[in-house]
Short mmCIF file of C-alpha atoms in Angstrom, two decimals:
data_model
loop_
_atom_site.label_atom_id
_atom_site.label_comp_id
_atom_site.label_asym_id
_atom_site.label_seq_id
_atom_site.Cartn_x
_atom_site.Cartn_y
_atom_site.Cartn_z
CA MET A 1 79.93 -23.90 -62.86
CA THR A 2 80.85 -26.66 -60.68
CA THR A 3 80.89 -27.22 -56.89
CA GLU A 4 84.63 -27.69 -57.20
CA HIS A 5 85.03 -24.01 -58.97
CA THR A 6 82.61 -22.30 -56.35
CA ARG A 7 84.61 -23.87 -53.64
CA LEU A 8 87.94 -22.60 -55.08
CA PHE A 9 86.58 -19.44 -56.16
CA ALA A 10 85.22 -19.03 -52.53
CA ALA A 11 88.75 -19.79 -50.95
CA LEU A 12 91.03 -17.44 -53.27
CA ARG A 13 88.53 -14.64 -51.96
CA GLU A 14 89.00 -15.67 -48.31
CA LEU A 15 92.97 -15.41 -49.09
CA ARG A 16 92.97 -12.27 -50.96
CA ALA A 17 90.83 -10.57 -48.09
CA GLY A 18 92.72 -12.39 -45.32
CA ALA A 19 95.88 -10.79 -46.81
CA GLY A 20 94.52 -7.64 -47.01
CA LEU A 21 95.61 -7.65 -50.98
CA SER A 22 94.02 -5.37 -53.59
CA LEU A 23 93.74 -5.70 -57.31
CA ALA A 24 96.44 -3.41 -57.61
CA ALA A 25 98.99 -5.11 -55.15
CA LEU A 26 98.20 -8.47 -57.00
CA ALA A 27 99.28 -6.81 -60.05
CA GLU A 28 102.22 -5.68 -58.63
CA ARG A 29 103.34 -8.72 -56.89
CA THR A 30 102.11 -11.39 -59.41
CA PRO A 31 102.81 -11.54 -63.49
CA TYR A 32 98.97 -11.19 -63.61
CA SER A 33 97.27 -7.69 -64.53
CA LYS A 34 94.61 -6.36 -62.25
CA SER A 35 91.41 -7.08 -64.75
CA SER A 36 92.71 -10.55 -64.83
CA TRP A 37 92.69 -10.95 -61.15
CA GLU A 38 89.15 -9.39 -61.23
CA ARG A 39 88.06 -12.16 -63.41
CA TYR A 40 89.49 -14.93 -61.30
CA LEU A 41 88.21 -13.96 -58.07
CA ASN A 42 84.89 -13.17 -59.44
CA GLY A 43 84.54 -16.84 -61.03
CA LYS A 44 84.18 -15.46 -64.59
CA ALA A 45 87.66 -17.39 -65.71
CA LEU A 46 89.72 -20.08 -64.32
CA PRO A 47 93.12 -18.89 -62.96
CA PRO A 48 96.52 -20.68 -64.02
CA ARG A 49 97.91 -22.78 -61.75
CA GLN A 50 100.76 -20.36 -61.30
CA ALA A 51 98.31 -17.76 -60.16
CA VAL A 52 96.93 -19.88 -57.17
CA GLN A 53 100.51 -20.82 -56.61
CA GLU A 54 101.35 -16.98 -56.21
CA LEU A 55 98.41 -15.99 -54.02
CA CYS A 56 98.98 -18.71 -51.59
CA ARG A 57 102.42 -17.74 -51.23
CA LEU A 58 101.68 -13.97 -50.73
CA ALA A 59 98.78 -15.23 -48.07
CA ASN A 60 101.54 -17.29 -46.47
CA GLU A 61 99.27 -20.13 -46.81
CA PRO A 62 99.96 -23.80 -47.95
CA ASP A 63 98.69 -24.25 -51.38
CA GLY A 64 98.27 -28.35 -51.23
CA ARG A 65 94.52 -28.25 -50.94
CA LEU A 66 93.67 -25.34 -53.52
CA LEU A 67 95.76 -26.96 -56.10
CA ALA A 68 93.93 -30.27 -55.58
CA LEU A 69 90.79 -27.94 -56.32
CA TRP A 70 92.41 -26.54 -59.34
CA GLU A 71 92.88 -29.75 -60.53
CA ILE A 72 89.31 -30.97 -60.46
CA THR A 73 88.11 -27.58 -61.68
CA GLU A 74 90.44 -27.47 -64.53
CA SER A 75 89.52 -31.06 -65.78
CA HIS A 76 85.73 -29.73 -65.99
CA TRP A 77 86.26 -26.33 -67.29
CA SER A 78 88.87 -27.44 -70.28
CA GLY A 79 86.19 -30.75 -70.95
CA ARG A 80 88.70 -33.42 -69.84
CA ALA A 81 86.52 -34.82 -67.22
CA VAL A 82 83.23 -35.20 -69.71
CA ALA A 83 83.06 -38.73 -71.26
CA PRO A 84 83.18 -38.73 -74.97
CA ALA A 85 79.95 -39.29 -76.51
CA GLN A 86 79.40 -42.58 -78.12
CA ALA A 87 79.13 -42.98 -81.96
CA PRO A 88 75.79 -44.02 -83.04
CA PRO A 89 75.55 -47.79 -84.12
CA PRO A 90 75.99 -47.75 -87.92
CA ASP A 91 73.27 -48.19 -90.30
CA ASP A 92 73.18 -51.60 -91.88
CA SER A 93 69.77 -51.23 -93.82
CA PRO A 94 70.00 -51.45 -97.32
CA ARG A 95 69.55 -47.87 -99.44
CA PRO A 96 66.95 -47.61 -101.70
CA GLU A 97 67.96 -47.90 -105.09
CA SER A 98 65.83 -45.16 -106.36
CA GLN A 99 67.96 -42.64 -104.58
CA GLU A 100 70.44 -41.20 -106.97
CA LEU A 101 73.79 -39.68 -105.49
CA PRO A 102 74.69 -36.35 -106.78
CA PRO A 103 77.79 -36.81 -109.07
CA PRO A 104 80.46 -35.03 -107.57
CA ILE A 105 81.74 -31.37 -108.94
CA GLY A 106 84.08 -31.98 -112.03
CA THR A 107 82.78 -35.16 -113.19
CA GLY A 108 81.66 -33.47 -116.63
CA ARG A 109 78.54 -34.03 -115.97
CA ARG A 110 76.63 -30.21 -116.19
CA LEU A 111 74.81 -28.98 -112.83
CA GLY A 112 70.98 -27.58 -113.16
CA GLY A 113 70.60 -24.23 -112.21
CA SER A 114 69.39 -24.64 -108.58
CA ARG A 115 72.36 -26.84 -107.86
CA VAL A 116 74.69 -24.19 -109.05
CA LEU A 117 73.01 -21.53 -106.81
CA THR A 118 73.27 -24.31 -103.82
CA VAL A 119 76.97 -24.66 -104.39
CA LEU A 120 77.60 -20.47 -104.43
CA ALA A 121 75.59 -20.06 -101.13
CA VAL A 122 77.97 -22.86 -99.09
CA ALA A 123 81.12 -20.97 -100.90
CA TYR A 124 79.89 -17.57 -99.76
CA THR A 125 78.86 -18.95 -96.24
CA VAL A 126 82.37 -20.58 -96.13
CA ILE A 127 84.10 -17.40 -97.32
CA VAL A 128 82.11 -14.62 -95.05
CA GLY A 129 82.45 -17.39 -92.10
CA GLY A 130 86.24 -17.33 -92.34
CA VAL A 131 86.78 -13.47 -92.52
CA ALA A 132 84.65 -13.02 -89.33
CA VAL A 133 86.87 -15.96 -87.43
CA LEU A 134 89.99 -13.84 -88.86
CA LEU A 135 88.77 -10.70 -87.44
CA PHE A 136 88.10 -12.25 -84.02
CA LEU A 137 91.43 -13.38 -84.02
CA LEU A 138 92.90 -9.95 -84.69
CA LEU A 139 91.05 -8.15 -82.05
CA PRO A 140 93.18 -6.72 -79.20
CA ASP A 141 93.38 -9.16 -76.27
CA SER A 142 91.17 -7.07 -73.46
CA ASP A 143 93.74 -9.15 -70.51
CA GLY A 144 96.45 -6.67 -71.02
CA ARG A 145 94.45 -3.15 -69.68
CA GLU A 146 95.11 -2.22 -66.63
CA THR A 147 92.46 -0.19 -65.64
CA GLU A 148 90.32 -0.80 -62.52
CA PRO A 149 87.11 -3.02 -64.08
CA GLY A 150 83.83 -1.74 -62.93
CA PRO A 151 81.30 -4.05 -61.00
CA VAL A 152 79.94 -6.84 -62.77
CA SER A 153 77.79 -9.72 -62.23
CA VAL A 154 78.79 -13.23 -61.58
CA PRO A 155 76.94 -16.40 -62.25
CA PHE A 156 76.28 -17.36 -58.80
CA SER A 157 75.34 -15.79 -55.61
CA LEU A 158 78.20 -14.75 -53.03
CA ALA A 159 75.47 -14.65 -50.20
CA PRO A 160 76.20 -17.26 -47.26
CA GLN A 161 73.82 -20.45 -48.14
CA CYS A 162 72.94 -21.06 -44.63
CA HIS A 163 72.59 -19.24 -40.93
CA GLY A 164 72.79 -20.60 -37.32
CA ALA A 165 71.18 -23.90 -37.10
CA ALA A 166 71.50 -24.60 -40.60
CA CYS A 167 74.88 -24.37 -40.80
CA GLU A 168 75.62 -27.09 -37.99
CA GLY A 169 77.87 -29.67 -39.36
CA ARG A 170 77.98 -28.53 -42.56
CA ASP A 171 81.06 -27.47 -45.03
CA PRO A 172 81.97 -23.58 -44.25
CA MET A 173 83.63 -23.40 -48.03
CA ARG A 174 80.83 -25.14 -50.08
CA LEU A 175 78.33 -22.94 -48.24
CA ILE A 176 80.17 -19.76 -49.00
CA CYS A 177 80.60 -18.64 -45.13
CA GLY A 178 84.30 -18.96 -45.90
CA ILE A 179 84.42 -15.54 -47.48
CA GLY A 180 86.08 -12.97 -45.01
CA PRO A 181 85.77 -14.68 -42.09
CA ASP A 182 87.20 -13.42 -38.44
CA THR A 183 89.69 -15.32 -36.31
CA LEU A 184 88.81 -15.64 -32.87
CA ALA A 185 91.95 -17.22 -31.75
CA SER A 186 95.23 -18.90 -33.10
CA TYR A 187 98.22 -20.84 -31.80
CA ARG A 188 100.78 -22.94 -32.45
CA THR A 189 100.76 -26.54 -31.31
CA ALA A 190 103.63 -28.26 -29.54
CA THR A 191 104.14 -30.33 -32.37
CA GLY A 192 104.13 -26.99 -34.75
CA ALA A 193 100.89 -27.64 -36.10
CA HIS A 194 98.98 -24.16 -36.51
CA ILE A 195 95.49 -23.97 -35.45
CA GLU A 196 92.80 -21.08 -35.86
CA LEU A 197 89.51 -20.47 -34.71
CA ARG A 198 87.29 -19.14 -37.59
CA HIS A 199 84.04 -17.26 -37.10
CA SER A 200 81.40 -15.78 -39.87
CA LYS A 201 78.79 -13.33 -38.77
CA LYS A 202 77.02 -13.69 -41.71
CA CYS A 203 76.62 -17.38 -41.27
CA GLY A 204 76.13 -17.46 -37.17
CA ALA A 205 78.94 -20.03 -37.15
CA SER A 206 82.41 -21.01 -36.25
CA TRP A 207 84.57 -23.71 -37.59
CA ALA A 208 88.63 -24.40 -36.95
CA ARG A 209 91.27 -25.20 -39.47
CA ALA A 210 94.69 -26.11 -39.09
CA TRP A 211 98.22 -26.76 -41.45
CA GLY A 212 101.50 -27.73 -40.75
CA THR A 213 100.14 -30.92 -39.20
CA GLU A 214 101.02 -34.78 -39.08
CA ILE A 215 98.81 -37.92 -40.41
CA GLY A 216 96.74 -38.83 -37.55
CA ASP A 217 96.43 -35.58 -36.18
CA ARG A 218 92.76 -34.59 -35.10
CA VAL A 219 91.03 -30.91 -34.64
CA GLU A 220 88.12 -30.58 -32.81
CA VAL A 221 85.61 -27.55 -32.40
CA VAL A 222 82.54 -27.25 -30.11
CA ALA A 223 80.49 -24.68 -28.45
CA SER A 224 76.92 -25.41 -27.35
CA GLY A 225 76.20 -27.95 -29.78
CA PRO A 226 77.80 -31.33 -31.15
CA THR A 227 81.49 -31.63 -31.57
CA HIS A 228 83.13 -31.64 -35.21
CA SER A 229 86.29 -32.92 -35.73
CA VAL A 230 88.60 -33.49 -39.18
CA ARG A 231 91.56 -36.21 -39.05
CA ILE A 232 94.43 -35.88 -41.12
CA LYS A 233 94.16 -38.91 -43.14
CA ASN A 234 96.98 -38.64 -45.85
CA LYS A 235 100.04 -36.85 -46.90
CA ASP A 236 97.73 -34.69 -49.02
CA ASP A 237 95.78 -33.51 -45.70
CA ALA A 238 98.97 -32.90 -43.99
CA ALA A 239 100.57 -30.70 -47.08
CA ALA A 240 97.33 -28.63 -47.07
CA PHE A 241 95.25 -26.76 -44.56
CA VAL A 242 92.33 -28.81 -43.49
CA TYR A 243 88.93 -27.30 -41.83
CA THR A 244 86.24 -28.74 -39.56
CA GLU A 245 82.57 -28.82 -39.82
CA MET A 246 80.72 -25.84 -38.58
CA THR A 247 79.26 -24.98 -35.41
CA GLU A 248 76.11 -22.85 -34.54
CA VAL A 249 77.18 -19.94 -32.50
CA ARG A 250 75.60 -16.49 -31.07
CA PRO A 251 77.62 -13.38 -29.65
CA GLY A 252 78.85 -13.99 -26.45
CA SER A 253 79.11 -17.60 -27.34
CA THR A 254 82.28 -19.78 -25.92
CA VAL A 255 83.77 -21.59 -28.61
CA ARG A 256 86.70 -24.55 -27.94
CA VAL A 257 89.00 -26.02 -30.48
CA CYS A 258 91.09 -28.71 -29.34
CA PHE A 259 94.10 -30.59 -31.17
CA ARG A 260 94.88 -34.00 -30.80
CA PRO A 261 98.25 -35.40 -32.02
CA ALA A 262 98.70 -38.51 -33.70
CA PRO A 263 100.97 -40.15 -31.26
CA ALA A 264 99.03 -42.11 -28.50
CA ASP A 265 100.79 -40.33 -25.91
CA GLY A 266 100.75 -36.90 -26.96
CA GLU A 267 98.75 -34.36 -24.89
CA ARG A 268 95.35 -32.73 -26.33
CA GLU A 269 95.58 -28.96 -26.51
CA CYS A 270 92.67 -26.48 -26.26
CA VAL A 271 91.99 -22.89 -26.47
CA GLU A 272 88.57 -21.11 -25.94
CA ALA A 273 87.42 -17.90 -27.46
CA ARG A 274 84.41 -15.93 -27.08
CA VAL A 275 82.47 -14.46 -29.71
CA GLY A 276 82.75 -10.93 -30.34
CA GLU A 277 86.05 -10.35 -28.52
CA ALA A 278 89.10 -9.28 -29.97
CA THR A 279 91.63 -11.94 -31.71
CA SER A 280 93.92 -13.74 -29.29
CA THR A 281 96.92 -15.60 -29.97
CA ALA A 282 96.78 -18.00 -26.99
CA ARG A 283 99.21 -20.66 -25.99
CA PRO A 284 97.16 -23.72 -25.51
CA ARG A 285 96.19 -25.82 -22.38
CA PRO A 286 95.15 -29.04 -20.93
CA PRO A 287 91.31 -29.84 -21.23
CA ARG A 288 89.81 -29.37 -17.88
#
């Protein structure tokens, strides 16, 4: 399983948890069954592109970043990203004249008893293999079952990969901190961008994410350590949601997120939140 698949899976899980959607709700509102969504959300199957778009729509999230991750994951999943193996160089060495190739069947030359047995064995193998393939193709597809699947194991751990100081300056999605985070604060900037301050109790870290931004905008987050920021570099970033690296926090810590608009004369907007308090939808204020 690739890193991109891990990030895609974690992001899909976060969207589903944030939107409060059950498997039954996803099945009712999309063309995909509960059992299919269970496989998609547990990393056992690659979701179709349309399924990613549907989940983003239901969660009211832009789909640009997830679709980019899907494209990379799908290329690895299908094998298109794997370079074709090079054929071995031709063997120009002459063959020994003493080695005689067996004559083809039907040339009029009789086959010995051992050769007859070999031909029959090969034919039997081909027939049995063909029957097995036919039975496999005729078996009913379990994708259509609507029963709620039981708990299954996944090929990688869902536990966060860091905590506290070990998360400082690192990617929240890559380290599985983005599954089921809390929102400490959210607001809309004067330019129309949406900013959220996120927090993971299991990771002991916070970060900021934004969408509806413009090229050149910058989002910063800081607690008691260094400031971490993300800049909107191109139209793909502007069409998706972006997030900063993580900063270590503890219960009661104050975290600040600031938005710097692209225009040079734009005013920086900042919001603060305290870890452990209720979510606030605050109006940004100029920095002190």
